[in-house]
XYZ file of C-alpha atoms in Angstrom:
307
model
C -27.292 -36.128 -186.594
C -27.663 -38.500 -183.638
C -30.690 -37.525 -181.539
C -30.512 -37.805 -177.744
C -33.441 -38.415 -175.372
C -35.123 -35.216 -174.148
C -34.450 -36.121 -170.501
C -30.731 -36.319 -171.226
C -30.780 -32.939 -173.003
C -32.646 -31.194 -170.172
C -30.336 -32.685 -167.532
C -27.772 -30.074 -168.511
C -29.879 -27.268 -166.986
C -30.698 -28.989 -163.701
C -28.938 -28.430 -160.398
C -27.154 -25.583 -158.663
C -24.833 -23.714 -161.036
C -22.453 -22.918 -158.158
C -21.426 -26.138 -156.430
C -19.847 -26.484 -152.986
C -16.272 -26.424 -154.306
C -16.960 -23.330 -156.406
C -18.371 -21.584 -153.323
C -15.252 -22.483 -151.320
C -13.081 -21.125 -154.112
C -15.062 -17.874 -154.308
C -14.807 -17.344 -150.542
C -11.065 -18.109 -150.413
C -10.437 -15.832 -153.393
C -12.350 -12.970 -151.801
C -10.397 -13.285 -148.527
C -6.927 -13.668 -150.063
C -7.435 -10.699 -152.359
C -8.461 -8.273 -149.603
C -6.061 -5.393 -150.063
C -4.353 -5.428 -146.607
C -3.854 -9.208 -146.644
C -2.684 -9.238 -150.257
C -0.169 -6.481 -149.416
C 1.289 -8.526 -146.542
C 1.488 -11.668 -148.699
C 3.282 -9.800 -151.479
C 6.001 -8.562 -149.123
C 7.585 -12.007 -148.894
C 7.227 -13.097 -152.524
C 10.811 -12.185 -153.549
C 12.053 -14.889 -151.143
C 12.033 -18.378 -152.815
C 11.479 -20.231 -149.527
C 8.464 -18.048 -148.785
C 6.980 -18.726 -152.253
C 7.394 -22.460 -151.620
C 5.675 -22.055 -148.270
C 2.704 -20.312 -149.922
C 2.354 -23.189 -152.383
C 2.536 -25.955 -149.784
C 0.130 -24.377 -147.305
C -2.808 -24.538 -149.740
C -5.572 -27.126 -149.145
C -5.786 -30.125 -151.476
C -8.920 -28.877 -153.271
C -7.111 -25.842 -154.703
C -6.561 -26.552 -158.386
C -3.634 -24.278 -159.325
C -0.636 -23.386 -157.234
C 2.577 -21.445 -157.718
C 3.988 -19.350 -160.561
C 7.086 -20.520 -162.421
C 9.181 -19.349 -165.340
C 9.229 -22.674 -167.205
C 7.901 -26.243 -167.359
C 11.264 -27.419 -166.042
C 10.997 -25.256 -162.923
C 7.369 -26.282 -162.362
C 8.259 -29.992 -162.609
C 11.098 -29.480 -160.124
C 8.629 -27.950 -157.636
C 5.936 -30.600 -158.076
C 5.139 -32.867 -155.083
C 7.376 -35.928 -155.171
C 4.649 -38.314 -153.990
C 2.122 -37.440 -156.746
C 2.256 -38.709 -160.356
C 3.115 -36.093 -162.977
C 1.216 -35.403 -166.201
C -1.640 -37.112 -168.033
C -0.031 -40.249 -169.436
C -1.479 -42.772 -166.954
C -3.811 -45.682 -167.718
C -5.966 -45.022 -164.645
C -7.058 -41.573 -165.926
C -7.149 -42.195 -169.690
C -10.961 -42.463 -169.737
C -11.590 -39.691 -167.217
C -13.070 -37.247 -169.741
C -15.004 -39.578 -172.022
C -18.403 -38.384 -170.734
C -17.715 -34.656 -170.688
C -20.834 -32.599 -171.425
C -21.280 -30.236 -174.345
C -20.503 -26.837 -172.777
C -21.598 -23.359 -173.780
C -18.085 -22.673 -175.077
C -18.384 -25.654 -177.443
C -21.084 -23.951 -179.511
C -18.862 -21.455 -181.404
C -16.163 -24.104 -181.875
C -18.675 -26.605 -183.256
C -20.170 -23.923 -185.502
C -16.812 -23.117 -187.087
C -15.867 -26.773 -187.384
C -19.069 -27.394 -189.301
C -18.139 -24.562 -191.672
C -14.529 -25.762 -192.027
C -15.741 -29.272 -192.904
C -17.379 -27.799 -196.014
C -13.841 -27.132 -197.218
C -12.499 -30.626 -196.507
C -13.462 -33.599 -194.358
C -10.217 -34.246 -192.440
C -9.880 -33.187 -188.789
C -6.704 -33.444 -186.727
C -7.857 -33.353 -183.099
C -4.865 -32.492 -180.924
C -5.371 -33.618 -177.330
C -8.842 -34.921 -178.200
C -8.848 -37.500 -175.369
C -10.608 -40.753 -176.333
C -12.884 -38.918 -178.770
C -14.736 -36.494 -176.485
C -15.531 -33.897 -179.150
C -16.035 -36.456 -181.910
C -18.707 -38.390 -180.017
C -20.389 -35.375 -178.379
C -20.560 -32.897 -181.255
C -22.283 -35.369 -183.561
C -25.440 -34.778 -181.499
C -25.430 -31.159 -182.705
C -24.575 -31.313 -186.415
C -24.035 -33.951 -189.055
C -20.505 -34.863 -190.116
C -19.716 -35.334 -193.816
C -20.084 -38.991 -194.867
C -16.359 -39.144 -195.670
C -15.109 -37.455 -192.489
C -11.642 -38.557 -191.342
C -11.066 -37.693 -187.679
C -7.549 -38.300 -186.336
C -6.806 -37.768 -182.627
C -3.245 -37.109 -181.460
C -2.802 -38.092 -177.839
C -0.564 -39.625 -175.193
C 0.120 -43.390 -175.341
C -2.250 -44.354 -172.500
C -5.082 -42.295 -174.018
C -4.464 -43.711 -177.492
C -4.782 -47.250 -176.139
C -8.017 -46.423 -174.313
C -9.418 -44.517 -177.304
C -8.732 -47.318 -179.747
C -10.407 -49.797 -177.403
C -13.454 -47.549 -177.019
C -13.748 -46.995 -180.776
C -13.554 -50.752 -181.322
C -16.351 -51.319 -178.778
C -18.485 -48.679 -180.519
C -17.575 -50.083 -183.963
C -16.524 -46.596 -184.975
C -14.338 -46.650 -188.098
C -14.286 -42.900 -188.824
C -12.012 -42.265 -185.844
C -8.277 -43.012 -185.671
C -5.514 -42.269 -183.168
C -1.853 -41.343 -183.419
C 1.085 -40.362 -181.228
C 2.681 -38.179 -183.933
C 1.851 -34.522 -184.536
C 3.490 -34.851 -187.944
C 0.334 -36.601 -189.145
C -1.414 -33.216 -189.055
C 0.389 -32.522 -192.339
C -2.246 -32.026 -195.043
C -5.249 -32.045 -192.676
C -7.970 -29.539 -193.459
C -8.668 -28.481 -189.848
C -6.701 -28.672 -186.618
C -8.875 -28.760 -183.500
C -7.304 -28.227 -180.073
C -9.698 -27.821 -177.158
C -8.305 -27.447 -173.665
C -4.897 -29.001 -174.329
C -2.343 -26.456 -175.597
C -1.504 -25.172 -172.103
C -0.252 -28.643 -171.101
C 2.248 -28.746 -173.974
C 5.824 -27.567 -173.555
C 6.252 -26.939 -177.307
C 4.107 -24.112 -178.674
C 1.500 -24.780 -181.338
C 3.272 -22.278 -183.615
C 6.539 -24.251 -183.394
C 4.696 -27.505 -184.120
C 2.996 -25.998 -187.178
C 6.322 -24.707 -188.496
C 7.470 -28.316 -188.843
C 4.682 -29.226 -191.277
C 5.077 -29.027 -195.047
C 1.300 -28.553 -195.495
C -0.122 -27.051 -192.298
C -3.899 -27.165 -191.785
C -5.967 -24.472 -193.485
C -8.199 -24.012 -190.431
C -7.282 -23.739 -186.738
C -9.924 -24.155 -184.022
C -8.318 -23.415 -180.657
C -10.747 -23.525 -177.755
C -10.415 -23.022 -173.976
C -7.145 -21.092 -174.096
C -5.823 -19.381 -170.926
C -4.824 -16.096 -172.580
C -3.618 -13.265 -170.341
C -3.530 -9.666 -171.552
C -0.090 -9.025 -169.983
C 1.631 -11.931 -168.259
C 2.961 -15.306 -169.365
C 3.908 -17.951 -166.826
C 3.631 -21.616 -165.863
C 1.709 -22.900 -162.862
C 1.118 -26.384 -161.437
C -2.388 -27.770 -161.813
C -3.845 -30.365 -159.491
C -5.979 -32.658 -161.695
C -7.171 -34.868 -158.823
C -5.121 -37.913 -159.811
C -1.892 -36.145 -160.799
C -0.295 -32.720 -161.120
C 0.791 -31.120 -164.364
C 2.661 -27.989 -165.488
C 0.152 -25.575 -167.005
C 1.007 -22.582 -169.174
C -0.704 -19.193 -169.145
C -0.156 -17.571 -172.569
C 0.361 -13.886 -173.230
C -2.476 -13.133 -175.654
C -0.795 -10.873 -178.220
C 2.336 -13.018 -178.429
C 0.283 -16.213 -178.851
C -1.816 -14.760 -181.677
C 1.148 -12.960 -183.262
C 3.108 -16.210 -183.651
C 0.207 -17.748 -185.586
C -0.276 -14.636 -187.722
C 3.419 -14.827 -188.627
C 2.674 -18.274 -190.104
C 0.029 -16.809 -192.415
C -3.103 -17.322 -190.320
C -5.736 -14.645 -189.771
C -8.114 -14.483 -186.804
C -11.683 -14.893 -188.085
C -13.499 -15.150 -184.759
C -12.866 -15.106 -181.009
C -15.162 -15.872 -178.088
C -15.066 -15.779 -174.319
C -15.048 -19.075 -172.404
C -16.525 -18.136 -169.004
C -16.959 -21.785 -167.989
C -13.149 -22.055 -167.646
C -10.811 -19.949 -165.524
C -7.431 -20.236 -163.823
C -7.251 -18.798 -160.319
C -3.755 -19.026 -158.809
C -3.952 -18.246 -155.058
C -1.597 -15.430 -153.955
C -1.003 -14.510 -157.628
C -4.066 -12.574 -158.864
C -1.828 -10.734 -161.332
C -1.228 -14.059 -163.153
C -4.742 -15.487 -162.901
C -7.171 -15.661 -165.836
C -10.840 -14.969 -165.136
C -12.186 -16.272 -168.443
C -10.580 -18.384 -171.153
C -10.713 -17.681 -174.899
C -11.621 -19.513 -178.087
C -10.113 -18.661 -181.486
C -10.883 -19.609 -185.065
C -8.098 -18.851 -187.556
C -7.594 -19.760 -191.190
C -4.861 -19.412 -193.765
C -4.938 -15.924 -195.242
C -5.213 -17.147 -198.829
C -8.425 -19.078 -198.173
C -11.751 -17.608 -199.207
C -13.890 -16.404 -196.322
C -16.251 -19.136 -195.268
C -18.132 -16.609 -193.187
C -19.141 -14.506 -196.192
C -22.394 -16.415 -196.494
C -22.550 -18.248 -193.162
C -25.090 -17.469 -190.417
C -24.010 -16.208 -187.023
C -22.398 -18.739 -184.625
C -25.337 -18.134 -182.332
C -27.618 -19.674 -184.939
C -28.889 -23.230 -184.535
C -26.285 -25.868 -185.363
C -28.783 -28.530 -186.357
């Protein structure tokens, strides 16, 4: 395990937990969801032109805007003067220094356990190696670990360059989901909602789907499913909110069982004017193929130390 300096470790607990933008969001949310104002806003929602007006009148710092039935509709409503999606060289390295968050602990715990069953990880949407480089500070990878990241072309180029600079030969990159075939564990953290094709449909195309699924930072809603547009500072991107039971049911139909689930309070999706579609806290899931023996039979609790 790679040890970090104590000052770097303690930096994570410094500072105000509620920054200026979060305070603005909390205030705007409280005002817009006052019952009389929310009632007046809802009166015009059946009118398409009014819904477009609601979306365009929001300030630039608002992250999510609008509710749509599909990715196609969301793309059609996206601002014409703003780039669309994540495949841009100027943002490929934007998440390389992301901190280890509280919601990473259960995911890292279960990955450590899954790696006892096989040393190959298929990291879907893993950026330039964010989890690979960060999680190694918390537990030791097997000596023969094979970590393959599936990403967009601009991110693959940046990731390969970064791995070359770090002289990291355990990490590889691909553009093809098909290379998940035969992997022991599929990791997807904070990416599935950007994908138009569902993870269940992608897994159906594999002859030997992964035995373990680690799906973290999922916007799961107890009732609704929709698509919104997310402002990611440099671009905008369609962003799916999943209906929880349908999402899990599709994976169970493929022979997976849910072993563990955890709340992800450090991620939420507030859609102004649409509280009924917003998600207060994301979800993490660990699933495995039903025929596999239970790794958890002897394992300590995820809250135990990972070192």
